[in-house]
C-alpha positions as a printed Julia matrix, in Angstrom:
127×3 Matrix{Float64}:
 62.97  101.5   283.5
 61.82   99.27  281.64
 61.14   95.58  283.32
 63.71   93.79  280.69
 66.64   96.08  281.58
 65.74   95.84  285.41
 65.53   92.1   285.15
 68.87   91.66  283.39
 70.48   93.97  286.21
 69.13   91.67  289.08
 69.68   88.62  287.15
 73.49   89.84  286.76
 73.49   90.47  290.45
 72.24   87.23  291.6
 74.35   85.75  289.24
 77.44   87.38  290.42
 76.26   86.83  293.76
 76.04   83.12  293.68
 79.8    83.13  292.1
 81.16   85.02  294.9
 81.77   87.28  292.02
 82.05   91.0   294.2
 83.27   93.4   291.44
 79.93   91.69  289.33
 77.64   92.19  292.25
 78.99   96.02  292.18
 78.69   96.44  288.53
 75.18   98.04  288.88
 75.34   99.44  291.83
 74.29  102.99  292.14
 77.21  105.12  294.3
 74.65  106.34  296.61
 72.98  102.89  297.19
 71.26  101.95  300.12
 71.39   98.69  301.88
 68.96   97.38  304.35
 68.58   94.13  306.14
 64.86   94.28  307.69
 63.87   91.11  310.44
 60.33   91.22  311.16
 59.69   95.23  311.63
 63.34   95.93  312.62
 65.91   96.94  310.66
 68.88   95.01  311.33
 71.43   96.34  309.29
 71.83   99.76  307.33
 74.64  100.85  304.88
 74.51  104.21  303.11
 76.79  104.15  299.93
 79.01  101.99  297.41
 81.92  101.58  299.86
 79.79  100.76  302.63
 77.93   98.23  300.71
 81.17   96.78  299.05
 82.68   95.98  302.93
 79.19   94.07  303.78
 79.54   91.9   300.59
 83.02   91.02  301.3
 82.45   89.42  304.37
 80.31   86.46  303.47
 82.91   85.1   300.42
 84.82   83.53  303.36
 81.82   82.53  305.39
 80.57   80.18  302.62
 81.94   77.01  300.8
 79.02   77.27  298.64
 76.01   79.45  298.0
 72.79   79.87  295.85
 70.07   82.71  295.61
 66.84   81.51  293.65
 64.14   83.3   292.5
 60.82   81.82  293.26
 58.29   84.19  292.16
 59.83   88.25  290.62
 57.55   91.0   290.35
 57.73   94.48  288.72
 56.81   98.23  289.73
 58.03  101.36  288.93
 61.43  101.41  288.97
 61.29   98.14  291.35
 61.92   94.48  291.39
 60.42   92.59  294.0
 62.5    88.94  294.09
 61.09   86.14  296.78
 64.42   83.96  297.16
 65.27   80.74  298.46
 68.82   80.74  299.73
 71.22   77.58  300.91
 74.58   78.39  301.39
 77.41   75.11  303.12
 79.43   77.08  305.68
 82.91   77.18  305.35
 83.55   77.92  309.17
 81.73   77.43  312.52
 79.36   79.67  313.87
 80.11   80.33  317.53
 77.28   78.9   319.86
 75.4    78.07  316.05
 75.77   75.86  312.52
 79.19   74.38  312.16
 81.53   74.04  309.29
 79.87   72.18  306.41
 76.34   72.77  307.51
 73.56   73.69  304.84
 71.56   76.79  305.74
 68.37   77.89  304.25
 66.49   80.84  303.94
 63.46   82.03  302.41
 62.84   86.01  301.91
 62.4    89.14  299.9
 64.7    91.26  298.24
 63.68   94.5   296.85
 65.47   96.12  294.58
 64.94   99.79  293.39
 66.25  101.64  290.64
 67.74  105.36  290.13
 69.61  106.24  286.96
 69.94  102.97  285.22
 71.58  101.26  288.33
 70.51   99.41  292.07
 69.73  102.63  294.64
 68.36  100.49  296.89
 68.52   96.92  298.21
 65.72   95.56  301.03
 66.77   92.21  302.15
 63.24   91.13  304.14
 62.94   88.36  306.39
C-alpha cells in the first residue's frame, strides 16, 4: 500500500478520534481488525473484529471532555504506519482512586497501524 494512502487513512482516523467521531474512526477499519494495548511486555487488552473494536472506542467518548492525539513522529513500512503519539485529555468523570473530573491526562505512546485490502487490519497501542 502506498505511503500517501496510509497517511491519509491514519490522519483521518486520528482526526475522527480527536473529534469523538466513532463512525469516522470506523470508516477505514477492516471487519477482521485486531486491536491490542500493550504495556511493557504484557497485552492488557486484545479485541478481535470491528464490532468488538466499536464497543471499545464508544466507551472513552463519555470519559473525556476533550482529547487530542498528536503525531510526534511517523514512520512507514510495508503496509504499516508507526506513529509516536502525544496524547492529552481532560477527564469528564472522576476515576475511582485516581484522577478527578477536569484533570489533564498526558501520555506518550506508539500506535502501529497495519493494513490489508486498503483498510486498517491491526492497531497496537504500545506504552
